[in-house]
Amino acid sequence: MTKAPRKAPKKEQKQVETTGHSWDGIEEYNNPLPRWWLWTFYGCIVFALGYMVAYPAWPLLDRATPGVLGFSTRADVEKEIKRFEEINAGIEKKLAETDITEVAQDPELKHYASQAGAAVFRTWCIQCHGAGGQGAKGFPNLLDDEWLWGGDIENIHTTITHGVRSEADDETRTGEMPAWADVLEPDELLAVVEYVLSFNQRDANAKLVEAGKVVFEDNCSGCHGEDAKGNIDVGAPNLTNAIWLYGGTREDIMETVSHGRGGVMPNWNARLSEADIKAVAFYVHGLGGGQ
Amino acid sequence: MSSTDSAPKLYEAREPVFPRRVRGRFRTLKWIVMAVALGVYYITPWIRWDRGPNLPDQAVLIDLANRRFYFFMIEIWPHEFYFVAGLLIMAGLGLFLFTSALGRVWCGYACPQTVWTDLYILVERWIEGDRNARIRLWRSPWNLKKIRLRLFKWTVWLLIAVATGGAWVFYFTDAPTLLHNLLSGTAHPVAYTTIFVLTATTFTFGGFMREQVCIYMCPWPRIQAAMMDEDTLTVGYRHWRGEPRGKRRKGADVEGLGDCIDCNACVNVCPMGIDIRDGQQLECITCALCIDACDDVMEKIGKPRGLIDYLALSDEPLERAGNPPRPVWKHIFRLRTMIYTALWAAVGLALVVALFMRSEIDIRVSPVRNPTYVMLSDGSVRNTYDVRLRNMHGEDRDFALSLKADEPLKLSIEGEDDLIVNVPADTTGQLRVYVTAPPDSPAAHRERTPIRIWVEDMKNHVRDYKDTIFNGKPQ
């Protein structure tokens, strides 16, 4: 192998300039960026300056500089919502004017009500009734067939519109489970709890059941009925079935009887439009429990 | 690096190519391929195919708005997109197969770039004359004649380009309606934009960029080299027969010269502007026009044809020794091509089988798991399922649901009194379906009970099912 000449190339052959440095005879060409590249770079800077003026750019303490074009994603969303409100205005009006029992007969209304109702439900109802409508202790399950205030679509619509024990609405559903510990003696309480337990063929003290029956007929049957099957006019639950809003154990029932219950549901006519209320009533009725 | 020449230019101006007219078997074959390809492209969207009252009657239609693809009797739904993937895989394998057997035949005959460039050159020759006339016109300064010819040529090119982009959009919506809308100016802006873009690309690619598209833009030439081997039949020059080349002049010494008379006929007809006698090269699209040109010359001077020919590198030693090359079929039927063919056929077969085995109805069952079960007042336990029924027919159909389980479970549908639902033509019906276990039945208290939901088309009694799980309330 021949050793490469360490002589620097002759100057006169060069058309490309070197940087002027020399390390052990090695020189470096000075090839600048291609012009188009450089101009693209300058162009980007100019664009960025213009962008900063036109659009929100510099972060301030609580917001960013607004930009002269007034661009705002929030305003865009508002515009978008308004656009859809305008698109749906016709059918919303139709839904608001249609009797709730006749919504299911119109395929277009039915489709809209079930979709819109699901959206309303997800926004306003799931906090108490759960994402699937399954409820929780003290918050009714909307999927089953037990309805304190009636499970046909008109009753559901009324309950949503005026709420339950909602002070802000004069037409609200009212009914009260008092605290019987203030009225009954402790042995009467024990007896009536045994009596209620006996409806479900559960182990109950037969002697106490006898006594409890008398207590029940004197105090409870006014709302819950002689047969204890409840009354939807006052929201008194059926005590003979498998569903217990506040729990069905002996302790749960004792607590309910002693201290009373009075769950509240807001009157949604204060917050939702009539079309929204109808839509969510239709949706809830279609969850499986509707009668 | 001791030489310091000026930096290479980043842009090299195109050397114009003026292919001369040629006649011969490959040229004829190319005309036929072009006629068939353009014919299929322009006519297909206008073929009608009756599918019943609710479905489009266009034989080939890509209905993006409704997410359907129609191809004669076949209708592809979005969930069957694997058919398209399969066809693309077949196209890929087919390209491998043809390239390993016959080199770049796709490039030379069937590629849209080749077909449209060929068409544009035909127009160019018709308006401006053959090679020499075109070169003269190119060199001449701008005068009335040149302007007239150029404008005429560009106008015809533009019309072809518009027709090309115009035909494309017909594949995506009903062709007669769209044509009417396009002409009356009421078509969707996307249609006009598409036509405009395709017109622009056709016009520049076919008219001005031509071979540059193949050389600089297309990735395929660079991949193909890996698929060709020494047995691949491709366009080549028998240099052992042609060299040393030399012109036959009267009185000159022709002793020791090869068959090539250096007439440049092969170079003049080449649309890529290359000399095939330099050997295989990236630019060559194997359009075989040089074969036709050379054969013509060989016949005229009384030599055997085939100085430029479809040949394989592996035959060179044989031919140098004076033997005939191996027969064509031996080059084509090789292990490699057989494997490609087998793979291609396997994918094709799988697609055909899938096509005939796909069920006409489709049931999807997704259990609602929020909550997993609901306790009813009489103590029975109920599960909810979101069921989707796909009616792939062109008419409304009634479907009956039924349940198969080892236990007395009860099926019901939200909002329906019975178990029969009507699904409109060509849509998917969505149902909320309940399965209820009676109180104290084993299923009501078992964590998981397997069940099977059946659907039956009430018209033709085709059945389908989905297996799912019933969740009880554990005690």
mmCIF file of C-alpha atoms in Angstrom, chain B residues 230-231 312 314-315 318 324-331:
data_model
loop_
_atom_site.group_PDB
_atom_site.id
_atom_site.type_symbol
_atom_site.label_atom_id
_atom_site.label_comp_id
_atom_site.label_asym_id
_atom_site.label_seq_id
_atom_site.Cartn_x
_atom_site.Cartn_y
_atom_site.Cartn_z
ATOM 1 C CA GLU B 230 -29.984 -15.151 -14.252
ATOM 2 C CA ASP B 231 -32.897 -17.286 -15.470
ATOM 3 C CA ALA B 312 -31.807 -14.971 -19.989
ATOM 4 C CA SER B 314 -27.870 -18.074 -17.971
ATOM 5 C CA ASP B 315 -28.153 -18.947 -21.666
ATOM 6 C CA LEU B 318 -24.759 -22.060 -24.253
ATOM 7 C CA PRO B 324 -29.627 -22.974 -29.062
ATOM 8 C CA PRO B 325 -30.857 -21.369 -25.833
ATOM 9 C CA ARG B 326 -32.958 -23.419 -23.473
ATOM 10 C CA PRO B 327 -36.687 -23.381 -24.280
ATOM 11 C CA VAL B 328 -38.784 -20.570 -22.860
ATOM 12 C CA TRP B 329 -40.877 -22.816 -20.619
ATOM 13 C CA LYS B 330 -37.759 -23.974 -18.808
ATOM 14 C CA HIS B 331 -37.070 -20.383 -17.860
#
